């Protein structure tokens, strides 16, 4: 039927693309965000900062991003569309972070660095490439924020509570040790008395 319509349109000199009449879900990103661009690009730096050391801004052009087929739950696009996202972040070459921030990240997440010095973040939680990329960026952002968090100094009340808990634990440990010693002593003496009675008979 499409061939017949196409031939008729060709004869009349009219060109038409059948892609324009293809089905599109109501939940498609272009329908949900009609005025937004779906192209992946580096956004402008935010005006407000998360902290003095990190604004929350991540330049996407300084990351290594790869896409692959998702291994998630089924659906018409599973194993057909490259929706799984891998983001590789090379720590030492990141010009948008200070050396102090890099040092704190290494101290906190050094065990997760690859031999080449990359932190790797993966996501296939959705069937949308853009949303999975956003999830990876959020993981990287949270990693940096966690590295910059300063452990608060304990209050005098919490220190006193901790000291009392340690003292109580030590008293209980010594009491249990004393109880075991008494039990062993009584058992040994009971066994000795039983042996002497049997020998004297």
N, CA, C and O of each residue as an XYZ file, in Angstrom:
804
protein
N       0.832     -1.205      0.000
C       0.000      0.000      0.000
C       0.871      1.261      0.000
O       0.584      2.240     -0.690
N       1.967      1.202      0.815
C       2.879      2.346      0.860
C       3.529      2.579     -0.500
O       3.766      3.720     -0.895
N       3.819      1.479     -1.219
C       4.432      1.613     -2.543
C       3.484      2.307     -3.510
O       3.908      3.142     -4.309
N       2.191      1.959     -3.437
C       1.200      2.579     -4.325
C       1.110      4.079     -4.055
O       1.123      4.894     -4.977
N       1.017      4.428     -2.754
C       0.936      5.847     -2.386
C       2.195      6.581     -2.812
O       2.135      7.700     -3.319
N       3.360      5.923     -2.594
C       4.632      6.541     -2.946
C       4.712      6.801     -4.438
O       5.158      7.868     -4.859
N       4.274      5.818     -5.257
C       4.317      5.988     -6.713
C       3.393      7.113     -7.155
O       3.733      7.899     -8.040
N       2.213      7.184     -6.527
C       1.278      8.245     -6.871
C       1.850      9.621     -6.545
O       1.688     10.572     -7.309
N       2.528      9.710     -5.385
C       3.125     10.986     -4.996
C       4.278     11.362     -5.906
O       4.482     12.536     -6.215
N       5.047     10.337     -6.340
C       6.154     10.609     -7.254
C       5.642     11.143     -8.579
O       6.220     12.059     -9.165
N       4.539     10.550     -9.043
C       3.963     10.984    -10.311
C       3.472     12.427    -10.225
O       3.554     13.185    -11.192
N       2.968     12.788     -9.065
C       2.457     14.151     -8.898
C       3.551     15.148     -8.557
O       3.295     16.346     -8.446
N       4.786     14.647     -8.390
C       5.905     15.537     -8.092
C       6.006     15.941     -6.647
O       6.750     16.863     -6.314
N       5.262     15.260     -5.763
C       5.278     15.575     -4.332
C       6.202     14.617     -3.599
O       6.151     13.408     -3.826
N       7.038     15.142     -2.729
C       7.939     14.325     -1.925
C       7.426     14.269     -0.493
O       6.985     15.273      0.067
N       7.494     13.081      0.084
C       7.039     12.917      1.472
C       7.936     11.918      2.172
O       8.379     10.942      1.566
N       8.199     12.151      3.415
C       8.989     11.225      4.233
C       8.058     10.494      5.179
O       7.336     11.124      5.952
N       8.070      9.148      5.124
C       7.196      8.365      5.981
C       7.690      8.315      7.416
O       6.993      7.811      8.296
N       8.892      8.837      7.660
C       9.380      8.897      9.034
C       8.532      9.837      9.875
O       8.398      9.666     11.087
N       7.958     10.841      9.203
C       7.187     11.837      9.946
C       5.878     11.283     10.474
O       5.284     11.851     11.391
N       5.417     10.155      9.890
C       4.158      9.590     10.354
C       4.389      8.387     11.253
O       3.447      7.652     11.549
N       5.637      8.169     11.697
C       5.949      7.041     12.567
C       5.364      7.243     13.957
O       5.100      8.370     14.375
N       5.168      6.147     14.663
C       4.579      6.215     16.010
C       5.585      6.760     17.005
O       6.759      6.390     16.967
N       5.146      7.623     17.882
C       5.986      8.158     18.951
C       5.199      8.122     20.252
O       4.077      8.622     20.329
N       5.803      7.525     21.270
C       5.130      7.369     22.550
C       4.849      8.720     23.193
O       5.568      9.694     22.973
N       3.793      8.756     23.988
C       3.470      9.985     24.722
C       4.517     10.294     25.777
O       4.627     11.428     26.242
N       5.299      9.261     26.159
C       6.348      9.442     27.165
C       7.706      9.718     26.535
O       8.713      9.756     27.242
N       7.754      9.912     25.221
C       9.020     10.235     24.567
C       9.540     11.566     25.096
O       8.763     12.465     25.415
N      10.875     11.683     25.184
C      11.470     12.897     25.748
C      11.078     14.139     24.953
O      10.910     15.220     25.519
N      10.934     13.978     23.631
C      10.556     15.133     22.812
C       9.141     15.607     23.122
O       8.818     16.777     22.918
N       8.292     14.695     23.618
C       6.935     15.081     24.017
C       6.895     15.619     25.444
O       6.151     16.550     25.749
N       7.710     15.016     26.314
C       7.739     15.472     27.703
C       8.398     16.835     27.836
O       7.977     17.661     28.646
N       9.449     17.069     27.025
C      10.183     18.336     27.080
C      10.253     18.927     25.669
O      11.321     18.927     25.056
N       9.135     19.427     25.151
C       9.093     19.883     23.753
C       9.994     21.074     23.460
O      10.403     21.268     22.316
N      10.309     21.873     24.472
C      11.114     23.071     24.242
C      12.576     22.871     24.625
O      13.351     23.827     24.643
N      12.954     21.630     24.931
C      14.329     21.340     25.342
C      15.064     20.615     24.223
O      14.472     19.863     23.449
N      16.357     20.858     24.159
C      17.192     20.159     23.185
C      17.647     18.834     23.777
O      18.068     18.768     24.932
N      17.557     17.770     22.964
C      17.969     16.448     23.428
C      19.432     16.170     23.125
O      19.924     15.071     23.383
N      20.128     17.158     22.580
C      21.540     16.968     22.276
C      22.363     17.043     23.558
O      22.092     17.862     24.437
N      23.378     16.171     23.653
C      24.250     16.152     24.826
C      25.305     17.239     24.662
O      26.049     17.247     23.682
N      25.367     18.144     25.616
C      26.323     19.231     25.531
C      26.705     19.677     26.929
O      26.031     19.351     27.906
N      27.790     20.422     27.012
C      28.229     20.976     28.289
C      27.425     22.234     28.596
O      27.398     23.177     27.805
N      26.777     22.235     29.745
C      25.957     23.374     30.137
C      26.810     24.481     30.736
O      27.971     24.267     31.086
N      26.225     25.657     30.850
C      26.921     26.770     31.484
C      27.099     26.499     32.968
O      26.325     25.759     33.576
N      28.129     27.108     33.543
C      28.378     26.929     34.968
C      27.237     27.526     35.781
O      26.728     28.595     35.441
N      26.828     26.846     36.854
C      25.742     27.374     37.689
C      26.195     28.595     38.472
O      27.379     28.750     38.769
N      25.241     29.461     38.803
C      25.564     30.670     39.546
C      25.848     30.371     41.017
O      26.693     31.018     41.636
N      25.134     29.384     41.576
C      25.321     29.039     42.986
C      26.272     27.859     43.115
O      26.270     26.961     42.273
N      27.077     27.856     44.156
C      28.056     26.803     44.384
C      27.586     25.852     45.475
O      26.934     26.258     46.437
N      27.931     24.571     45.305
C      27.649     23.596     46.351
C      28.568     23.851     47.536
O      28.145     23.763     48.689
N      29.822     24.166     47.251
C      30.792     24.514     48.283
C      31.811     25.451     47.658
O      31.773     25.703     46.454
N      32.712     25.962     48.467
C      33.738     26.863     47.956
C      34.717     26.130     47.050
O      35.345     26.743     46.187
N      34.850     24.814     47.243
C      35.817     24.039     46.467
C      35.216     23.405     45.221
O      35.943     23.067     44.287
N      33.896     23.242     45.197
C      33.242     22.575     44.065
C      31.870     23.188     43.837
O      31.036     23.225     44.742
N      31.644     23.666     42.625
C      30.381     24.339     42.299
C      29.281     23.368     41.917
O      28.109     23.743     41.881
N      29.643     22.118     41.628
C      28.669     21.158     41.129
C      28.719     21.028     39.621
O      28.093     20.135     39.050
N      29.463     21.915     38.973
C      29.589     21.913     37.518
C      30.582     20.845     37.077
O      31.688     20.756     37.611
N      30.179     20.031     36.094
C      31.044     18.993     35.530
C      31.110     19.200     34.023
O      30.104     19.000     33.343
N      32.268     19.596     33.473
C      32.386     19.768     32.016
C      32.371     18.413     31.314
O      33.303     17.621     31.456
N      31.320     18.158     30.568
C      31.125     16.844     29.968
C      32.164     16.544     28.894
O      32.420     15.381     28.582
N      32.771     17.608     28.319
C      33.760     17.387     27.271
C      35.095     16.893     27.830
O      35.984     16.534     27.059
N      35.252     16.867     29.153
C      36.470     16.338     29.759
C      36.268     14.931     30.326
O      37.086     14.442     31.104
N      35.187     14.300     29.932
C      34.899     12.930     30.357
C      34.933     12.006     29.149
O      34.662     12.425     28.024
N      35.270     10.747     29.395
C      35.210      9.728     28.349
C      33.883      8.986     28.496
O      33.663      8.279     29.479
N      33.013      9.150     27.521
C      31.668      8.574     27.592
C      31.500      7.534     26.498
O      31.746      7.813     25.324
N      31.083      6.341     26.882
C      30.807      5.277     25.916
C      29.405      4.731     26.163
O      28.888      4.767     27.280
N      28.812      4.229     25.093
C      27.458      3.682     25.165
C      27.466      2.233     24.692
O      28.193      1.872     23.767
N      26.658      1.423     25.330
C      26.549      0.012     24.954
C      25.129     -0.460     25.190
O      24.305      0.264     25.751
N      24.852     -1.671     24.761
C      23.509     -2.221     24.916
C      23.253     -2.612     26.364
O      24.103     -3.205     27.027
N      22.084     -2.273     26.827
C      21.728     -2.521     28.221
C      21.457     -3.994     28.458
O      21.009     -4.713     27.565
N      21.740     -4.433     29.690
C      21.443     -5.809     30.098
C      20.269     -5.837     31.059
O      20.070     -6.818     31.775
N      19.490     -4.762     31.077
C      18.383     -4.630     32.017
C      17.167     -5.426     31.603
O      17.272     -6.314     30.756
N      15.989     -5.124     32.191
C      14.763     -5.864     31.895
C      14.334     -5.698     30.448
O      14.803     -4.805     29.742
N      13.434     -6.576     30.019
C      13.035     -6.642     28.618
C      12.245     -5.441     28.148
O      11.950     -4.522     28.911
N      11.912     -5.475     26.877
C      11.210     -4.374     26.241
C      11.553     -4.367     24.774
O      12.451     -5.092     24.345
N      10.862     -3.568     23.999
C      11.075     -3.613     22.563
C      12.441     -3.059     22.160
O      12.926     -3.354     21.067
N      13.071     -2.256     23.029
C      14.372     -1.685     22.686
C      15.544     -2.387     23.357
O      16.694     -2.036     23.091
N      15.286     -3.379     24.226
C      16.379     -4.023     24.929
C      17.265     -4.762     23.932
O      16.770     -5.411     23.011
N      18.585     -4.658     24.125
C      19.589     -5.270     23.256
C      19.523     -4.753     21.822
O      20.067     -5.383     20.915
N      18.865     -3.618     21.606
C      18.800     -3.020     20.276
C      19.365     -1.605     20.269
O      19.967     -1.170     19.287
N      19.165     -0.897     21.365
C      19.599      0.497     21.457
C      20.684      0.621     22.518
O      20.594      0.013     23.584
N      21.709      1.411     22.220
C      22.820      1.605     23.155
C      22.418      2.607     24.236
O      22.711      3.799     24.137
N      21.742      2.104     25.266
C      21.274      2.988     26.341
C      22.149      2.917     27.591
O      22.096      3.818     28.429
N      22.948      1.870     27.728
C      23.840      1.770     28.887
C      24.981      2.767     28.722
O      25.550      2.894     27.638
N      25.314      3.472     29.800
C      26.316      4.538     29.739
C      27.472      4.226     30.683
O      27.266      3.858     31.840
N      28.685      4.379     30.173
C      29.905      4.281     30.974
C      30.615      5.629     30.915
O      30.915      6.130     29.831
N      30.883      6.211     32.075
C      31.600      7.483     32.150
C      32.929      7.250     32.852
O      32.975      6.778     33.988
N      34.009      7.589     32.155
C      35.358      7.483     32.733
C      35.871      8.887     33.043
O      35.902      9.768     32.185
N      36.266      9.057     34.283
C      36.731     10.362     34.758
C      38.186     10.227     35.178
O      38.493      9.570     36.172
N      39.103     10.866     34.399
C      40.527     10.822     34.736
C      40.828     11.933     35.733
O      40.756     13.120     35.412
N      41.165     11.521     36.940
C      41.244     12.466     38.055
C      42.341     13.500     37.873
O      42.082     14.699     37.981
N      43.560     13.060     37.600
C      44.696     13.973     37.605
C      44.669     14.977     36.457
O      45.248     16.057     36.574
N      44.013     14.646     35.361
C      43.973     15.566     34.220
C      42.759     16.487     34.254
O      42.537     17.253     33.316
N      41.972     16.419     35.327
C      40.773     17.262     35.436
C      41.182     18.691     35.780
O      41.519     18.990     36.925
N      41.151     19.564     34.789
C      41.576     20.954     35.001
C      40.537     21.767     35.770
O      40.838     22.864     36.240
N      39.338     21.251     35.900
C      38.255     21.979     36.567
C      38.201     21.705     38.066
O      37.313     22.200     38.760
N      39.156     20.911     38.565
C      39.255     20.645     39.999
C      40.633     21.061     40.496
O      41.632     20.890     39.798
N      40.677     21.604     41.695
C      41.958     22.006     42.276
C      42.733     20.781     42.750
O      42.166     19.702     42.928
N      44.036     20.965     42.951
C      44.875     19.860     43.430
C      44.427     19.384     44.810
O      44.529     18.199     45.130
N      43.933     20.309     45.617
C      43.463     19.939     46.956
C      42.243     19.025     46.869
O      42.138     18.050     47.614
N      41.323     19.341     45.961
C      40.137     18.503     45.778
C      40.535     17.136     45.238
O      40.010     16.116     45.685
N      41.459     17.107     44.283
C      41.935     15.834     43.730
C      42.553     14.965     44.822
O      42.348     13.752     44.861
N      43.315     15.611     45.711
C      43.943     14.878     46.805
C      42.902     14.267     47.732
O      43.057     13.134     48.187
N      41.842     15.017     48.012
C      40.783     14.508     48.894
C      40.022     13.353     48.239
O      39.638     12.397     48.912
N      39.807     13.445     46.923
C      39.131     12.357     46.209
C      39.991     11.101     46.231
O      39.484      9.997     46.428
N      41.297     11.274     46.027
C      42.215     10.130     46.062
C      42.224      9.484     47.437
O      42.240      8.259     47.558
N      42.214     10.318     48.475
C      42.218      9.802     49.847
C      40.950      9.010     50.156
O      40.998      8.000     50.858
N      39.820      9.471     49.630
C      38.532      8.843     49.936
C      38.232      7.665     49.020
O      37.713      6.646     49.477
N      38.552      7.788     47.731
C      38.164      6.769     46.751
C      39.360      6.208     45.987
O      39.214      5.729     44.863
N      40.538      6.269     46.598
C      41.735      5.775     45.922
C      41.655      4.311     45.537
O      42.209      3.908     44.515
N      40.970      3.510     46.345
C      40.867      2.075     46.060
C      40.019      1.795     44.824
O      40.103      0.707     44.255
N      39.201      2.763     44.397
C      38.339      2.570     43.232
C      38.966      3.105     41.946
O      38.394      2.948     40.868
N      40.124      3.729     42.052
C      40.810      4.226     40.863
C      41.420      3.071     40.081
O      41.969      2.142     40.673
N      41.328      3.123     38.754
C      41.964      2.108     37.917
C      43.465      2.377     37.848
O      43.951      3.380     38.370
N      44.192      1.469     37.198
C      45.635      1.646     37.062
C      45.972      2.906     36.270
O      47.018      3.522     36.471
N      45.065      3.276     35.364
C      45.283      4.481     34.559
C      44.830      5.748     35.275
O      45.003      6.850     34.755
N      44.247      5.597     36.471
C      43.816      6.760     37.237
C      42.414      7.237     36.927
O      42.101      8.413     37.109
N      41.554      6.323     36.456
C      40.171      6.679     36.145
C      39.224      6.248     37.264
O      39.436      5.230     37.922
N      38.186      7.038     37.461
C      37.011      6.613     38.215
C      35.927      6.302     37.189
O      35.661      7.112     36.301
N      35.300      5.134     37.307
C      34.323      4.695     36.313
C      32.935      4.655     36.941
O      32.744      4.111     38.029
N      31.984      5.232     36.243
C      30.590      5.236     36.694
C      29.723      4.661     35.579
O      29.841      5.057     34.419
N      28.849      3.720     35.945
C      27.990      3.059     34.956
C      26.527      3.219     35.352
O      26.195      3.334     36.531
N      25.667      3.224     34.349
C      24.228      3.298     34.619
C      23.448      2.710     33.448
O      23.715      3.016     32.286
N      22.470      1.854     33.782
C      21.502      1.372     32.797
C      20.133      1.240     33.471
O      19.353      0.336     33.171
N      19.869      2.178     34.395
C      18.645      2.099     35.199
C      17.398      2.444     34.389
O      16.292      2.053     34.764
N      17.564      3.171     33.283
C      16.423      3.502     32.434
C      16.732      3.076     31.001
O      17.837      2.623     30.702
N      15.750      3.227     30.126
C      15.948      2.928     28.707
C      16.278      4.190     27.918
O      16.249      4.195     26.688
N      16.590      5.252     28.643
C      16.949      6.521     28.012
C      18.442      6.767     28.169
O      18.975      6.747     29.279
N      19.104      6.998     27.048
C      20.539      7.269     27.071
C      20.842      8.531     27.863
O      21.792      8.564     28.646
N      20.037      9.569     27.660
C      20.277     10.843     28.334
C      20.082     10.731     29.844
O      20.858     11.295     30.615
N      19.038     10.000     30.269
C      18.785      9.855     31.704
C      19.867      9.019     32.374
O      20.248      9.303     33.509
N      20.362      8.002     31.696
C      21.447      7.196     32.255
C      22.732      8.006     32.351
O      23.496      7.851     33.304
N      22.973      8.866     31.370
C      24.132      9.755     31.442
C      23.994     10.708     32.625
O      24.959     10.942     33.353
N      22.801     11.255     32.815
C      22.564     12.146     33.957
C      22.786     11.413     35.270
O      23.285     12.002     36.230
N      22.423     10.138     35.325
C      22.631      9.340     36.535
C      24.117      9.168     36.811
O      24.544      9.254     37.962
N      24.912      8.926     35.768
C      26.366      8.796     35.936
C      26.980     10.102     36.425
O      27.844     10.097     37.302
N      26.539     11.206     35.865
C      27.063     12.507     36.285
C      26.708     12.806     37.735
O      27.503     13.400     38.463
N      25.523     12.398     38.152
C      25.125     12.602     39.543
C      25.981     11.757     40.479
O      26.330     12.201     41.573
N      26.323     10.535     40.052
C      27.203      9.680     40.855
C      28.581     10.316     41.002
O      29.158     10.302     42.089
N      29.107     10.871     39.918
C      30.400     11.552     39.971
C      30.316     12.776     40.870
O      31.208     13.027     41.680
N      29.242     13.532     40.721
C      29.059     14.739     41.549
C      28.995     14.373     43.036
O      29.601     15.046     43.870
N      28.264     13.308     43.362
C      28.137     12.879     44.754
C      29.469     12.382     45.289
O      29.779     12.571     46.466
N      30.261     11.746     44.427
C      31.600     11.281     44.820
C      32.471     12.458     45.243
O      33.164     12.389     46.258
N      32.435     13.533     44.468
C      33.237     14.717     44.787
C      32.734     15.376     46.067
O      33.529     15.762     46.924
N      31.421     15.505     46.198
C      30.843     16.137     47.391
C      31.192     15.347     48.647
O      31.537     15.929     49.676
N      31.101     14.012     48.562
C      31.438     13.159     49.712
C      32.891     13.335     50.117
O      33.212     13.327     51.305
N      33.777     13.496     49.127
C      35.203     13.666     49.421
C      35.479     14.968     50.156
O      36.435     15.062     50.927
N      34.644     15.968     49.917
C      34.874     17.287     50.509
C      34.209     17.465     51.864
O      34.448     18.461     52.547
N      33.381     16.516     52.257
C      32.694     16.632     53.541
C      33.681     16.487     54.695
O      34.486     15.556     54.725
N      33.610     17.409     55.631
C      34.492     17.400     56.798
C      33.758     16.748     57.961
O      32.625     17.110     58.278
N      34.410     15.793     58.583
C      33.810     15.109     59.726
C      33.700     16.084     60.894
O      34.711     16.645     61.317
N      32.503     16.298     61.423
C      32.332     17.276     62.509
C      33.023     16.826     63.792
O      33.120     15.634     64.085
N      33.499     17.813     64.548
C      34.127     17.522     65.833
C      33.073     17.040     66.831
O      32.001     17.637     66.931
N      33.367     15.969     67.567
C      32.384     15.459     68.536
C      32.178     16.440     69.686
O      33.123     17.090     70.132
N      30.961     16.541     70.155
C      30.636     17.432     71.263
C      31.095     16.809     72.580
O      31.285     15.595     72.646
N      31.279     17.622     73.641
C      31.666     17.071     74.954
C      30.678     16.028     75.461
O      31.070     15.053     76.103
N      29.390     16.235     75.170
C      28.382     15.268     75.622
C      28.576     13.908     74.957
O      28.498     12.871     75.616
N      28.832     13.918     73.640
C      29.027     12.650     72.937
C      30.318     11.967     73.359
O      30.388     10.739     73.417
N      31.346     12.772     73.657
C      32.609     12.198     74.132
C      32.407     11.525     75.491
O      32.930     10.435     75.726
N      31.648     12.171     76.388
C      31.383     11.599     77.706
C      30.552     10.324     77.577
O      30.801      9.346     78.281
N      29.574     10.334     76.685
C      28.743      9.148     76.458
C      29.581      7.991     75.924
O      29.391      6.839     76.315
N      30.502      8.310     75.031
C      31.383      7.284     74.477
C      32.290      6.702     75.554
O      32.517      5.493     75.599
N      32.820      7.591     76.442
C      33.710      7.135     77.513
C      32.977      6.196     78.465
O      33.523      5.170     78.870
N      31.737      6.545     78.826
C      30.960      5.697     79.730
C      30.637      4.349     79.088
O      30.632      3.321     79.765
N      30.369      4.353     77.786
C      30.073      3.099     77.086
C      31.292      2.182     77.083
O      31.161      0.968     77.244
N      32.485      2.768     76.898
C      33.717      1.971     76.914
C      33.964      1.397     78.304
O      34.331      0.230     78.440
N      33.764      2.219     79.338
C      33.952      1.742     80.711
C      32.980      0.611     81.035
O      33.367     -0.374     81.665
N      31.729      0.740     80.614
C      30.735     -0.306     80.864
C      31.116     -1.600     80.153
O      30.980     -2.687     80.714
N      31.591     -1.478     78.922
C      32.003     -2.664     78.164
C      33.185     -3.348     78.836
O      33.247     -4.577     78.880
N      34.126     -2.559     79.361
C      35.283     -3.137     80.053
C      34.865     -3.853     81.335
O      35.383     -4.926     81.642
N      33.925     -3.262     82.089
C      33.449     -3.907     83.315
C      32.769     -5.237     83.007
O      32.981     -6.225     83.709
N      31.957     -5.259     81.961
C      31.280     -6.498     81.579
C      32.277     -7.557     81.124
O      32.115     -8.740     81.424
N      33.309     -7.129     80.400
C      34.324     -8.079     79.931
C      35.083     -8.688     81.105
O      35.334     -9.893     81.127
N      35.454     -7.847     82.096
C      36.171     -8.355     83.264
C      35.285     -9.271     84.106
O      35.759    -10.270     84.647
N      33.994     -8.932     84.218
C      33.072     -9.770     84.988
C      32.916    -11.143     84.349
O      32.892    -12.156     85.048
N      32.809    -11.181     83.022
C      32.685    -12.458     82.315
C      33.963    -13.281     82.445
O      33.909    -14.504     82.583
N      35.108    -12.610     82.401
C      36.379    -13.307     82.556
C      36.496    -13.904     83.956
O      36.951    -15.036     84.119
N      36.080    -13.128     84.972
C      36.119    -13.595     86.353
C      35.190    -14.794     86.534
O      35.524    -15.742     87.244
N      34.039    -14.748     85.899
C      33.078    -15.843     86.001
C      33.629    -17.124     85.372
O      33.427    -18.217     85.902
N      34.321    -16.985     84.248
C      34.909    -18.166     83.601
C      35.993    -18.791     84.472
O      36.100    -20.013     84.564
N      36.801    -17.934     85.115
C      37.872    -18.445     85.985
C      37.282    -19.233     87.153
O      37.768    -20.312     87.490
N      36.229    -18.685     87.769
C      35.582    -19.366     88.900
C      34.978    -20.687     88.455
O      35.080    -21.685     89.168
N      34.352    -20.705     87.290
C      33.737    -21.937     86.774
C      34.781    -23.018     86.558
O      34.569    -24.173     86.926
N      35.914    -22.644     85.959
C      36.990    -23.617     85.717
C      37.555    -24.124     87.036
O      37.829    -25.315     87.180
N      37.730    -23.218     88.002
C      38.283    -23.605     89.305
C      37.368    -24.606     90.011
O      37.829    -25.628     90.520
N      36.058    -24.301     90.037
C      35.106    -25.199     90.696
C      35.051    -26.553     90.002
O      34.945    -27.582     90.669
N      35.119    -26.568     88.695
C      35.068    -27.825     87.956
C      36.290    -28.675     88.253
O      36.182    -29.884     88.456
N      37.454    -28.038     88.279
C      38.682    -28.784     88.558
C      38.659    -29.367     89.961
O      39.048    -30.518     90.157
N      38.205    -28.585     90.949
C      38.155    -29.083     92.320
C      37.118    -30.187     92.480
O      37.344    -31.132     93.237
N      36.018    -30.094     91.803
C      35.006    -31.153     91.849
C      35.556    -32.443     91.275
O      35.339    -33.516     91.839
N      36.262    -32.352     90.167
C      36.858    -33.538     89.541
C      37.897    -34.166     90.457
O      37.986    -35.391     90.543
N      38.690    -33.337     91.150
C      39.715    -33.860     92.059
C      39.085    -34.587     93.242
O      39.559    -35.651     93.641
N      37.998    -34.010     93.816
C      37.339    -34.661     94.950
C      36.717    -35.994     94.530
O      36.756    -36.967     95.283
N      36.152    -36.033     93.343
C      35.562    -37.282     92.846
C      36.636    -38.344     92.662
O      36.408    -39.516     92.962
N      37.803    -37.944     92.171
C      38.899    -38.892     91.961
C      39.415    -39.441     93.292
O      39.689    -40.636     93.405
N      39.548    -38.572     94.301
C      40.051    -39.019     95.599
C      39.083    -39.988     96.268
O      39.510    -40.973     96.871
N      37.779    -39.714     96.166
C      36.794    -40.622     96.752
C      36.874    -41.994     96.104
O      36.817    -43.012     96.794
N      37.004    -42.030     94.791
C      37.080    -43.311     94.081
C      38.365    -44.046     94.435
O      38.364    -45.273     94.535
N      39.474    -43.307     94.627
C      40.761    -43.932     94.945
C      40.756    -44.519     96.356
O      41.308    -45.595     96.585
N      40.127    -43.805     97.308
C      40.108    -44.270     98.696
C      39.239    -45.507     98.876
O      39.450    -46.280     99.810
N      38.265    -45.700     97.991
C      37.446    -46.899     98.091
C      38.280    -48.118     97.738
O      37.774    -49.240     97.760
